[in-house]
Amino acid sequence: MKQKKNVTFNDIAKYTNFSKTTISRYFNNPDSLTLENQEIIAKALVDLDYKENKVARILASGNTEFIGIIIPNLFLHYYAEMLNQILATYESFGYKFLVFVGNGQEETERRYIEELLAYKIEGLIILSHTIPSKELSELRIPIVTIEREDKYVCSVNTDNYMGGYQATSLLASHNCDVIFHINYINSPANPDVPAYGRVQGFLDFCEEHHLKHELILKQMGNTYESIKNYLSDILEDITKRYSGLKKGLFISNDTQANVLVNLLVRKYGKFPDDFLLVGFDNSPISQEAVIPISTVGQQIDKLAYEAVKLLVEQMNERKKRRPAPLTEPVHKVVTPILLRRETTEM
Amino acid sequence: MKQKKNVTFNDIAKYTNFSKTTISRYFNNPDSLTLENQEIIAKALVDLDYKENKVARILASGNTEFIGIIIPNLFLHYYAEMLNQILATYESFGYKFLVFVGNGQEETERRYIEELLAYKIEGLIILSHTIPSKELSELRIPIVTIEREDKYVCSVNTDNYMGGYQATSLLASHNCDVIFHINYINSPANPDVPAYGRVQGFLDFCEEHHLKHELILKQMGNTYESIKNYLSDILEDITKRYSGLKKGLFISNDTQANVLVNLLVRKYGKFPDDFLLVGFDNSPISQEAVIPISTVGQQIDKLAYEAVKLLVEQMNERKKRRPAPLTEPVHKVVTPILLRRETTEM
DNA sequence: TTGTACGCGTTATCAC
DNA sequence: GTGATAACGCGTACAA
């Protein structure tokens, strides 16, 4: 089964005439050895070409330093960048990540969680939306979710309410005659999802300032073509009904905002004066669009860092002699950043 | 240190009056037990709420079912989608993935490899460009690279030569008066990188068909702004020098192609008749651009699947009693797919 | 400062 | 078909 077996503490012990324990201590508590002996062992490690085996260490110590991640997909830049930033926290916290892509299959994701538990992960980060937080909370393992329903578990989210409020405020500051919010929400529109805050922020600002507004909640399908068709219809309708008026659009993500920009530019040869547009996420597409799009930027790096930090805190708490687990889920919030680009500042 | 300890084979053995060995066999070779006894054990597993521990299994058996991945970043859609597809092979092969993002730091990536080896990964997939394949080949562990220098290790690559050839052929078929290839290659232009095949495909087609052509190899920096500035200059120069002629542009990726489209559309209010454009990768941006961009599509799903398959074959070979390791690195090639969109088919 | 002995939870090798 | 017993490689009381 195995090829030439690896060098172990035993081999080093024999080679140096120390015991296994001393070798172990060299790694975990070097100060307890004399400098002289440390050097002897250090030399032996080189001579024998020792490679550490963390699997054995895990079994003996119980600490895997593994964190599990379940992410819906990597097609959307938002998730890809989030994963990127989560993985980057290795440099800060030292935890390794076992990653599964869920693709929205509830049963599949349960299997993934089973598999992760079998590998004795110390904590779990969930970005997918399929499994209710109630069920997650029963796993009896530290969990943090990011931007999803989070009633029964700890979470880190963007301040979506503020994002919606700011975006609407930006449109209002340019004296729009009517302001729209177009949002594709998981069906049915679910106030438990943090992203729903954008809707509330929009509504509150409009009502507080007595602005003429419309909320368009619509499920647009997942393909680029179907999104394009829906938005094309909406655009036609709005153009007809509010001809001659200045229209402000706040739309729920940059991909959709880009579709709107393309539709408008292809129709008019430029971005029309009577439209203003704000997207959400600050995806690359918002910068790379033919007309750079104003957008509410999520601070993905901060969201990721705070998520891992919150998780690690729980994991550390568990390792104490008298653990004091959280009695209530902690929900952290990260402020979004409004980016003004050409679709509002022409 | 540990909370309520987990249920183990020992507990099940006591509960059922079997031995640990029999319990183990229930999982690994159930046919060797009577049906009756299988049911007894199955019931005990439920009663005791047993959760398997793969860490212990690894230590005893030596098989981690881990594959390590080092990927340059997840900012580019190409890498994100590749990781997505690699992770998706879990359903086919059952291997779990430990993922590190390299960000181009050679020393950092060496550390990551050390860490991966400490976790006894069975194989390694490398997408980052920093560590030479010669050094990788000395790790004495199955390795597959994807779209990078691969002289001394197994690899899976797109048939870049054919991609370049096809793209140029498409431009030629529309009777362009002059054809350009704009390519940003890792400095200095390095024929060892598979992507260099695109240049050769372009040159060969042009020379075989006696076409007027220009090769523009330029390092454009990494920011969107710097790419835009470089391409703007190139465009101005080309427009001046070949005024009135039909110009075909083959550019090395879709992000850059999109910048060109935007520059042209903003200048002329539409995509001009005397320009034709072909990108590379079939990134989402090629479809989402204001004028959908013709492009050479990499079959990322196939690349990923073939890479894992090639790796698993090597890993399985190693586990045989008389392993017959590859004497020469195997290089697999995946054919690209030409997509005709509006930038060539107006 | 160093060593002994045992435990971590599973698989592998023999016996019976 | 089933069971003892010894690995697997490291951590850790406890003793010296």
XYZ file of C-alpha atoms (C1' of nucleotides) in Angstrom:
724
model
C 0.000 0.000 0.000
C 2.555 2.573 1.020
C 5.825 3.319 -0.615
C 9.038 3.965 1.287
C 7.711 4.957 4.656
C 8.277 8.410 5.977
C 10.734 9.487 8.625
C 8.988 9.689 12.002
C 9.741 11.055 15.449
C 10.917 7.549 16.301
C 13.587 7.640 13.626
C 14.737 11.041 14.780
C 14.753 9.861 18.381
C 16.962 6.893 17.567
C 19.244 9.007 15.413
C 19.725 11.588 18.157
C 19.450 9.294 21.199
C 16.565 11.329 22.537
C 13.068 10.068 23.185
C 10.059 10.686 20.957
C 8.751 13.064 23.577
C 11.740 15.306 23.295
C 11.380 15.428 19.546
C 7.730 16.327 19.942
C 8.670 19.055 22.364
C 11.203 20.415 19.912
C 8.257 21.288 17.684
C 5.651 22.330 20.231
C 7.658 23.790 23.040
C 11.227 24.297 21.897
C 12.127 26.542 24.843
C 12.010 23.573 27.144
C 15.111 22.143 25.444
C 18.665 23.387 25.728
C 19.858 25.370 22.770
C 22.495 22.753 22.236
C 19.979 19.950 21.975
C 17.736 22.012 19.757
C 20.598 22.256 17.302
C 21.268 18.535 17.432
C 17.661 17.824 16.566
C 17.549 20.527 13.922
C 20.510 18.916 12.254
C 18.929 15.477 12.440
C 15.798 16.810 10.729
C 17.906 17.911 7.808
C 20.003 14.750 7.739
C 16.966 12.504 7.681
C 14.884 14.855 5.492
C 11.987 14.803 7.923
C 8.544 15.844 6.677
C 5.928 16.609 9.275
C 2.698 14.629 9.318
C -0.202 16.741 10.430
C -2.683 13.902 10.106
C -1.092 12.084 12.998
C -0.953 15.289 14.975
C -4.665 15.796 14.397
C -5.517 12.351 15.701
C -3.439 12.838 18.809
C -4.365 16.426 19.573
C -7.881 16.646 18.204
C -7.234 19.898 16.350
C -7.536 19.635 12.616
C -7.193 23.326 11.810
C -9.778 22.688 9.125
C -12.650 25.006 8.328
C -15.371 23.822 5.956
C -16.940 26.102 3.349
C -20.112 25.597 1.378
C -20.539 28.166 -1.364
C -23.358 28.255 -3.924
C -21.188 28.700 -7.011
C -18.099 30.408 -8.313
C -19.745 31.724 -11.433
C -20.784 34.970 -9.808
C -17.816 37.169 -9.141
C -19.180 38.007 -5.729
C -18.767 34.440 -4.497
C -15.447 33.927 -6.220
C -14.013 37.010 -4.603
C -15.489 36.076 -1.243
C -13.843 32.665 -1.424
C -10.624 34.328 -2.441
C -10.708 36.584 0.599
C -11.661 33.759 2.933
C -8.790 31.610 1.687
C -6.477 34.583 2.118
C -7.137 34.611 5.872
C -4.855 31.571 6.066
C -2.050 34.052 6.492
C -3.750 35.573 9.539
C -5.315 32.603 11.266
C -3.574 29.526 9.837
C -6.718 27.551 9.216
C -6.998 25.406 6.099
C -10.203 25.303 4.089
C -12.137 22.387 2.669
C -14.371 23.831 -0.026
C -17.550 22.448 -1.529
C -19.692 24.087 -4.204
C -23.359 23.532 -3.506
C -25.130 24.489 -6.726
C -28.360 24.805 -4.805
C -29.002 21.116 -4.182
C -30.202 20.761 -0.612
C -29.580 17.030 -0.248
C -26.180 17.323 -1.887
C -25.205 20.015 0.553
C -26.229 17.819 3.486
C -23.907 15.135 2.139
C -21.123 17.680 1.912
C -21.661 18.672 5.513
C -21.508 15.016 6.576
C -18.242 14.651 4.723
C -16.841 17.781 6.325
C -17.794 16.576 9.786
C -16.082 13.256 9.085
C -12.902 15.211 8.515
C -13.371 16.812 11.916
C -13.586 20.391 10.736
C -13.485 22.805 13.638
C -15.910 25.279 12.085
C -18.148 25.876 9.118
C -18.754 28.885 6.867
C -21.971 28.803 4.895
C -22.771 31.048 1.954
C -25.334 28.861 0.226
C -29.005 29.496 0.843
C -30.486 26.021 0.770
C -30.279 24.738 4.336
C -32.269 26.678 6.972
C -30.235 28.214 9.788
C -32.337 26.310 12.303
C -30.972 23.045 10.951
C -27.431 24.413 10.781
C -27.598 25.453 14.424
C -28.268 21.870 15.422
C -24.926 20.653 14.070
C -23.270 21.598 17.355
C -20.229 23.076 15.695
C -19.228 26.742 15.331
C -20.891 28.236 12.259
C -20.866 31.588 10.545
C -23.005 32.477 7.548
C -22.447 35.301 5.091
C -25.310 37.179 3.442
C -28.038 34.613 3.876
C -30.863 33.789 6.270
C -29.215 33.682 9.682
C -31.837 33.679 12.404
C -30.344 30.848 14.469
C -26.624 31.140 13.664
C -23.859 33.718 13.781
C -23.413 35.754 10.639
C -21.629 38.562 8.878
C -23.590 40.695 6.458
C -23.347 43.887 4.511
C -25.492 46.672 5.881
C -27.976 46.241 3.060
C -30.403 48.730 4.510
C -27.823 51.455 4.465
C -26.794 50.448 0.960
C -30.339 50.792 -0.305
C -30.763 54.037 1.537
C -27.540 55.508 0.135
C -28.253 54.424 -3.416
C -31.699 55.983 -3.319
C -30.292 59.100 -1.741
C -27.772 59.437 -4.565
C -30.524 59.223 -7.156
C -32.641 61.716 -5.241
C -29.769 64.183 -4.996
C -29.793 64.411 -8.788
C -33.421 65.494 -8.740
C -34.992 62.477 -10.329
C -38.707 62.852 -10.940
C -39.371 59.218 -10.168
C -37.218 56.510 -8.584
C -37.417 52.765 -9.185
C -35.987 49.818 -7.368
C -35.756 46.678 -9.447
C -34.951 43.635 -7.369
C -34.769 39.976 -8.113
C -35.300 38.266 -4.796
C -35.318 34.550 -4.107
C -38.893 33.523 -4.645
C -40.921 34.361 -2.757
C -39.567 37.740 -1.685
C -38.136 36.822 1.670
C -37.576 39.418 4.388
C -35.337 36.946 6.263
C -32.609 37.307 3.654
C -30.237 40.175 4.488
C -30.437 41.454 0.901
C -34.059 42.326 1.575
C -32.762 45.268 3.572
C -32.016 46.996 0.273
C -35.710 47.104 -0.456
C -36.521 48.520 2.948
C -33.783 51.141 2.672
C -35.191 52.202 -0.680
C -38.757 52.385 0.586
C -37.880 54.244 3.764
C -35.847 56.899 2.001
C -38.562 57.483 -0.582
C -41.273 57.749 2.012
C -39.281 59.937 4.358
C -38.604 62.337 1.512
C -41.977 62.027 -0.179
C -40.503 60.873 -3.467
C -42.476 59.386 -6.299
C -41.279 55.795 -6.502
C -42.006 52.290 -7.709
C -40.839 48.945 -6.406
C -40.457 46.254 -9.060
C -39.946 42.827 -7.544
C -39.579 40.297 -10.258
C -38.009 36.943 -10.768
C -35.946 37.156 -13.919
C -34.600 33.655 -14.333
C -30.917 32.834 -14.282
C -29.707 33.113 -17.865
C -28.330 36.278 -19.350
C -30.928 36.155 -22.099
C -33.902 35.899 -19.772
C -32.618 38.753 -17.605
C -32.184 40.807 -20.746
C -35.722 40.107 -21.889
C -37.270 41.026 -18.559
C -35.283 44.226 -18.240
C -36.024 45.173 -21.825
C -39.748 44.941 -21.091
C -39.413 46.927 -17.883
C -37.406 49.609 -19.660
C -39.943 49.929 -22.422
C -42.767 50.234 -19.935
C -40.988 52.851 -17.842
C -39.934 54.857 -20.864
C -43.500 54.964 -22.095
C -45.108 55.821 -18.785
C -42.642 58.478 -17.714
C -41.667 60.035 -21.025
C -39.898 63.352 -20.575
C -39.251 62.796 -16.897
C -35.942 62.112 -15.197
C -35.865 58.474 -14.075
C -33.621 57.072 -11.357
C -33.061 53.308 -11.286
C -31.618 51.382 -8.353
C -31.170 47.770 -9.363
C -30.157 44.872 -7.172
C -26.894 43.902 -8.794
C -24.263 45.043 -11.255
C -24.835 42.279 -13.765
C -28.378 43.489 -14.209
C -27.267 47.115 -14.164
C -24.891 46.334 -17.018
C -27.717 44.809 -19.042
C -29.675 48.025 -18.601
C -26.694 50.127 -19.679
C -26.256 48.003 -22.787
C -29.918 48.213 -23.705
C -29.896 51.984 -23.324
C -26.616 52.591 -25.140
C -27.584 50.359 -28.043
C -30.878 52.186 -28.339
C -29.616 55.756 -28.063
C -25.938 55.477 -29.083
C -25.036 56.889 -25.659
C -26.263 56.834 -22.084
C -29.454 58.960 -22.198
C -29.723 62.149 -20.135
C -33.083 61.266 -18.624
C -31.832 58.075 -16.940
C -29.733 57.570 -13.840
C -28.585 54.175 -12.643
C -27.115 52.656 -9.500
C -26.153 48.991 -9.162
C -25.004 46.883 -6.235
C -21.836 44.886 -5.374
C -19.062 46.781 -7.178
C -18.380 43.754 -9.365
C -15.712 44.184 -12.050
C -18.492 44.507 -14.613
C -19.585 47.778 -13.028
C -16.203 49.240 -13.878
C -15.834 47.459 -17.205
C -19.239 48.395 -18.583
C -19.322 50.634 -21.619
C -20.565 53.351 -19.266
C -18.977 52.750 -15.840
C -21.784 52.124 -13.390
C -22.358 53.815 -10.037
C -22.786 51.112 -7.449
C -22.996 50.216 -3.797
C -19.764 48.354 -3.104
C -19.683 45.469 -0.698
C -16.450 45.263 1.259
C -15.834 41.642 0.489
C -12.417 41.550 2.112
C -13.856 42.809 5.391
C -16.860 40.509 5.256
C -14.546 37.535 4.773
C -12.123 38.551 7.481
C -14.857 39.254 10.008
C -16.508 35.932 9.215
C -13.359 33.936 9.830
C -12.550 35.979 12.920
C -15.991 35.412 14.389
C -15.689 31.723 13.649
C -12.227 31.400 15.144
C -13.397 33.122 18.316
C -16.084 30.491 18.748
C -13.640 27.695 17.995
C -11.192 28.992 20.556
C -13.922 29.301 23.148
C -14.716 25.629 22.690
C -11.164 24.627 23.470
C -11.171 26.254 26.888
C -11.582 24.148 29.992
C -14.837 25.819 30.878
C -16.276 26.853 27.514
C -18.864 29.614 27.592
C -20.620 29.173 24.275
C -22.650 32.023 22.876
C -26.188 32.069 24.198
C -27.382 34.197 21.310
C -26.173 34.253 17.703
C -23.910 37.208 16.939
C -24.672 39.186 13.794
C -21.939 41.458 12.522
C -22.535 44.120 9.940
C -20.143 45.675 7.434
C -20.809 49.090 5.940
C -21.036 49.302 2.149
C -19.297 52.016 0.135
C -21.084 54.116 -2.431
C -19.170 54.517 -5.691
C -20.164 57.366 -7.997
C -19.457 56.643 -11.641
C -20.787 57.831 -14.970
C -24.320 56.477 -14.769
C -25.126 59.123 -12.175
C -22.456 61.764 -12.733
C -22.572 62.603 -16.446
C -9.463 19.655 25.568
C -12.168 17.731 23.884
C -15.837 17.887 24.611
C -18.045 14.839 24.924
C -16.001 12.294 23.049
C -17.330 10.762 19.909
C -18.772 7.298 19.528
C -16.062 4.951 18.230
C -15.837 1.453 16.823
C -15.066 0.344 20.365
C -18.376 1.628 21.661
C -20.230 -0.032 18.834
C -18.330 -3.247 19.436
C -19.280 -3.291 23.103
C -22.867 -2.404 22.330
C -23.231 -5.197 19.785
C -20.866 -7.729 21.362
C -18.785 -7.833 18.218
C -15.145 -6.899 17.918
C -13.774 -3.671 16.502
C -12.602 -5.634 13.505
C -16.087 -6.686 12.613
C -17.341 -3.148 12.852
C -14.578 -2.012 10.546
C -15.500 -4.751 8.105
C -19.096 -3.616 8.192
C -17.931 -0.398 6.557
C -15.223 -1.655 4.242
C -16.347 -5.135 3.304
C -19.945 -5.613 4.397
C -20.430 -8.737 2.287
C -18.198 -10.650 4.641
C -20.826 -10.348 7.386
C -24.124 -12.166 7.587
C -27.113 -10.056 6.653
C -28.423 -10.558 10.139
C -25.307 -9.142 11.741
C -25.201 -6.283 9.296
C -28.611 -5.244 10.520
C -27.611 -5.462 14.155
C -24.695 -3.158 13.515
C -26.746 -0.833 11.345
C -29.199 -0.459 14.201
C -26.420 0.167 16.698
C -25.059 2.966 14.499
C -28.393 4.715 14.679
C -28.874 4.046 18.396
C -25.496 5.446 19.280
C -25.577 8.200 16.614
C -22.201 7.192 15.247
C -20.267 9.715 13.138
C -17.384 8.416 11.074
C -13.888 9.762 11.665
C -11.896 9.912 8.478
C -8.826 11.299 10.180
C -8.304 8.046 12.021
C -8.924 6.117 8.844
C -6.293 8.169 7.062
C -3.703 7.474 9.720
C -4.349 3.756 9.604
C -4.779 3.325 5.870
C -2.526 6.015 4.498
C -5.117 7.334 2.032
C -6.198 10.875 2.671
C -8.314 11.363 -0.475
C -6.952 14.888 -0.489
C -5.835 16.728 -3.583
C -4.020 20.045 -3.224
C -4.649 22.998 -5.519
C -2.585 26.115 -5.985
C -4.344 28.718 -8.078
C -3.019 32.212 -8.869
C -6.208 34.112 -7.972
C -9.968 34.000 -8.161
C -10.346 37.482 -9.532
C -10.193 36.351 -13.128
C -13.301 34.475 -14.091
C -11.203 31.897 -15.885
C -9.607 30.709 -12.650
C -12.804 30.902 -10.637
C -14.645 28.762 -13.134
C -11.735 26.342 -13.363
C -11.759 25.903 -9.588
C -15.504 25.462 -9.713
C -15.180 22.673 -12.246
C -12.327 21.027 -10.400
C -14.294 21.016 -7.145
C -17.274 19.593 -9.031
C -15.284 16.447 -9.866
C -15.842 15.420 -6.253
C -19.034 13.800 -7.496
C -17.076 11.684 -9.977
C -13.894 10.835 -8.118
C -14.615 11.497 -4.440
C -11.440 13.421 -3.755
C -11.540 16.416 -1.458
C -9.612 19.577 -2.290
C -7.358 21.745 -0.182
C -7.141 25.085 -1.960
C -4.523 27.791 -1.712
C -4.454 31.061 -3.630
C -0.923 31.939 -4.649
C -1.086 35.596 -5.694
C 2.183 35.155 -7.541
C 4.474 34.943 -4.511
C 6.987 32.202 -5.186
C 8.152 31.727 -1.606
C 4.592 31.790 -0.307
C 3.593 29.087 -2.730
C 6.487 26.915 -1.578
C 5.154 27.257 1.969
C 1.707 26.253 0.760
C 3.139 23.162 -0.883
C 4.922 22.225 2.345
C 1.650 22.587 4.221
C -0.176 20.474 1.664
C 2.441 17.754 1.893
C 2.124 17.776 5.678
C -1.533 16.948 5.212
C -0.491 13.994 3.065
C -2.243 15.063 -0.100
C -2.203 12.305 -2.684
C -1.816 14.634 -5.650
C -1.345 18.253 -6.630
C -2.950 20.465 -9.264
C -1.025 23.599 -10.148
C -2.411 26.541 -12.062
C -0.077 29.215 -10.807
C 2.938 30.157 -12.879
C 5.565 30.905 -10.290
C 7.306 27.617 -9.555
C 9.152 25.986 -12.479
C 7.921 22.549 -13.509
C 11.402 21.164 -12.970
C 11.109 21.925 -9.261
C 7.562 20.576 -9.110
C 8.651 17.303 -10.686
C 11.080 16.766 -7.820
C 8.298 16.657 -5.223
C 7.783 12.942 -5.924
C 4.037 13.187 -5.839
C 1.559 13.003 -8.736
C 1.151 16.451 -10.291
C -0.914 17.916 -13.094
C -0.663 21.503 -14.283
C -3.227 23.445 -16.283
C -2.275 26.089 -18.841
C 1.204 26.856 -17.641
C 4.809 25.878 -18.323
C 4.790 22.081 -18.097
C 8.005 20.677 -19.509
C 8.718 18.267 -16.653
C 5.223 17.446 -15.360
C 1.924 16.140 -16.654
C -0.499 18.761 -17.877
C -3.802 19.579 -19.495
C -3.984 22.525 -21.840
C -6.250 24.136 -24.374
C -5.088 23.692 -27.936
C -3.978 27.296 -28.092
C -2.418 26.919 -31.500
C -5.696 25.801 -32.994
C -7.499 28.602 -31.150
C -5.195 31.214 -32.642
C -5.462 29.616 -36.039
C -9.272 29.520 -35.925
C -9.619 33.091 -34.687
C -7.382 34.360 -37.458
C -9.231 32.250 -39.988
C -12.535 33.782 -38.896
C -11.179 37.289 -39.388
C -9.727 36.348 -42.775
C -13.027 34.859 -43.920
C -14.564 38.316 -43.617
C -11.975 39.735 -46.003
C -10.066 41.935 -43.620
C -7.395 44.019 -45.311
C -5.063 43.687 -42.364
C -5.095 41.430 -39.315
C -3.613 42.151 -35.888
C -2.869 39.998 -32.916
C -2.570 41.870 -29.661
C -1.173 39.742 -26.876
C -0.117 40.421 -23.361
C 2.301 37.690 -22.503
C 4.094 37.172 -19.186
C 7.258 39.118 -19.525
C 9.312 38.227 -21.371
C 7.204 36.604 -24.089
C 7.749 33.001 -23.192
C 7.274 30.222 -25.761
C 7.182 27.658 -22.906
C 3.751 28.895 -21.805
C 0.933 27.082 -23.630
C -0.810 30.397 -24.365
C 2.082 31.257 -26.644
C 0.561 28.812 -29.126
C -2.027 31.472 -29.938
C 0.692 33.677 -31.350
C 2.106 30.869 -33.442
C -1.350 29.921 -34.743
C -1.924 33.516 -35.766
C 1.437 33.831 -37.500
C 1.159 30.509 -39.297
C -2.301 31.214 -40.678
C -1.316 34.661 -41.875
C 1.832 33.413 -43.563
C 0.188 30.392 -45.127
C -2.475 32.643 -46.630
C -0.217 35.579 -47.428
C -2.235 38.015 -45.307
C -1.078 41.449 -44.287
C -0.654 41.218 -40.540
C 0.922 42.720 -37.449
C 1.846 41.134 -34.149
C 1.623 43.467 -31.165
C 3.211 41.969 -28.054
C 2.878 44.356 -25.212
C 2.791 44.289 -21.478
C -0.206 46.312 -20.413
C -0.050 46.203 -16.634
C -2.705 44.665 -14.468
C -5.191 47.414 -13.736
C -8.218 48.113 -15.861
C -7.093 51.686 -16.346
C -3.636 50.813 -17.618
C -5.043 48.233 -20.032
C -7.467 50.859 -21.279
C -4.713 53.378 -21.845
C -2.512 50.943 -23.745
C -5.353 49.754 -25.941
C -6.516 53.283 -26.583
C -3.075 54.161 -27.927
C -2.938 51.061 -30.072
C -6.378 51.759 -31.469
C -5.499 55.326 -32.347
C -2.335 54.225 -34.074
C -4.082 51.504 -36.073
C -6.952 53.775 -37.056
C -4.514 56.351 -38.351
C -2.264 53.994 -40.237
C -4.994 51.916 -41.840
C -7.714 54.493 -42.393
C -10.368 53.279 -44.817
C -9.234 49.659 -44.589
C -11.036 46.756 -42.925
C -9.156 45.820 -39.769
C -9.363 42.437 -38.038
C -8.241 42.258 -34.380
C -7.484 39.053 -32.523
C -6.751 39.880 -28.897
C -5.542 37.557 -26.202
C -8.469 37.699 -23.810
C -12.054 38.828 -23.463
C -11.417 41.434 -20.790
C -9.164 43.270 -23.206
C -11.564 42.673 -26.073
C -14.302 44.296 -24.021
C -12.138 47.352 -23.426
C -11.691 47.665 -27.185
C -15.422 47.352 -27.780
C -16.119 50.050 -25.222
C -13.537 52.406 -26.687
C -14.989 51.938 -30.170
C -18.640 52.217 -29.174
C -18.041 55.324 -27.099
C -16.199 56.917 -29.994
C -18.608 56.022 -32.781
C -21.906 55.419 -30.958
C -21.910 51.894 -32.417
C -19.479 49.171 -33.351
C -17.796 50.520 -36.500
C -18.076 48.668 -39.804
C -14.355 48.709 -40.546
C -13.429 46.766 -37.407
C -13.749 43.080 -36.597
C -12.808 41.616 -33.247
C -12.165 38.191 -31.754
C -11.336 37.586 -28.104
C -10.257 34.518 -26.150
C -11.719 32.497 -23.237
C -15.484 32.921 -23.606
C -15.639 34.722 -20.265
C -19.055 36.046 -19.236
C -17.877 39.518 -20.246
C -17.729 38.414 -23.892
C -21.456 37.764 -23.765
C -22.294 40.693 -21.505
C -20.400 43.325 -23.490
C -22.444 46.056 -25.109
C -21.652 44.361 -28.406
C -21.358 40.600 -27.753
C -17.838 39.555 -28.632
C -16.778 36.685 -30.884
C -14.291 34.593 -28.970
C -12.350 31.380 -28.771
C -13.981 29.452 -25.956
C -11.925 27.315 -23.619
C -13.786 24.220 -22.463
C -13.079 24.763 -18.810
C -15.238 21.867 -17.659
C -13.303 19.434 -19.830
C -9.944 20.871 -18.882
C -10.800 20.436 -15.212
C -12.178 16.937 -15.600
C -9.239 15.733 -17.667
C -6.812 17.234 -15.181
C -8.345 15.425 -12.213
C -8.659 12.222 -14.212
C -5.029 12.323 -15.266
C -4.047 12.968 -11.664
C -6.194 10.179 -10.256
C -4.707 7.728 -12.733
C -1.251 8.515 -11.441
C -2.406 8.276 -7.834
C -3.988 4.883 -8.447
C -0.873 3.625 -10.152
C 1.133 4.488 -7.058
C -1.089 2.335 -4.876
C -0.461 -0.827 -6.850
C 1.939 -3.416 -5.545
C 4.271 -2.957 -8.488
C 3.763 0.675 -9.466
C 4.807 1.582 -12.990
C 5.160 5.351 -12.793
C 5.111 7.376 -15.982
C 8.510 7.612 -17.596
C 7.521 10.706 -19.558
C 5.113 13.508 -18.600
C 1.738 13.194 -20.326
C 0.346 16.325 -21.946
C -3.332 16.291 -22.778
C -4.938 18.833 -25.071
C -8.524 20.095 -25.183
C -9.932 21.636 -28.334
C -11.300 25.176 -28.072
C -14.631 26.214 -29.565
C -15.013 29.240 -31.797
C -18.021 31.405 -30.941
C -19.270 33.824 -33.573
C -20.971 36.861 -32.105
C -21.647 40.402 -33.201
C -18.091 41.715 -33.349
C -17.529 39.604 -36.459
C -21.033 38.927 -37.715
C -22.731 42.309 -37.967
C 15.388 19.224 31.155
C 14.222 14.525 29.689
C 11.854 9.886 29.467
C 7.876 6.318 30.020
C 3.581 4.818 28.875
C -0.620 5.386 27.080
C -4.288 7.343 24.110
C -6.332 9.178 19.604
C -9.902 5.854 16.126
C -9.241 3.368 12.468
C -7.116 -0.440 9.260
C -4.203 -4.658 8.422
C -2.443 -9.214 9.554
C -2.952 -13.155 11.259
C -5.156 -16.587 13.523
C -9.357 -19.516 14.519
C -17.490 -15.280 9.252
C -15.141 -13.457 13.327
C -11.676 -11.835 16.767
C -6.981 -10.479 18.957
C -3.411 -7.675 18.319
C -0.358 -4.769 16.246
C 0.408 -0.887 13.536
C -0.287 4.376 11.820
C 2.645 9.003 13.897
C 2.140 12.204 17.273
C 0.619 14.507 21.935
C 0.602 14.509 26.873
C 0.049 13.239 31.840
C 3.068 11.725 34.952
C 7.311 10.368 36.674
C 12.234 10.931 37.186
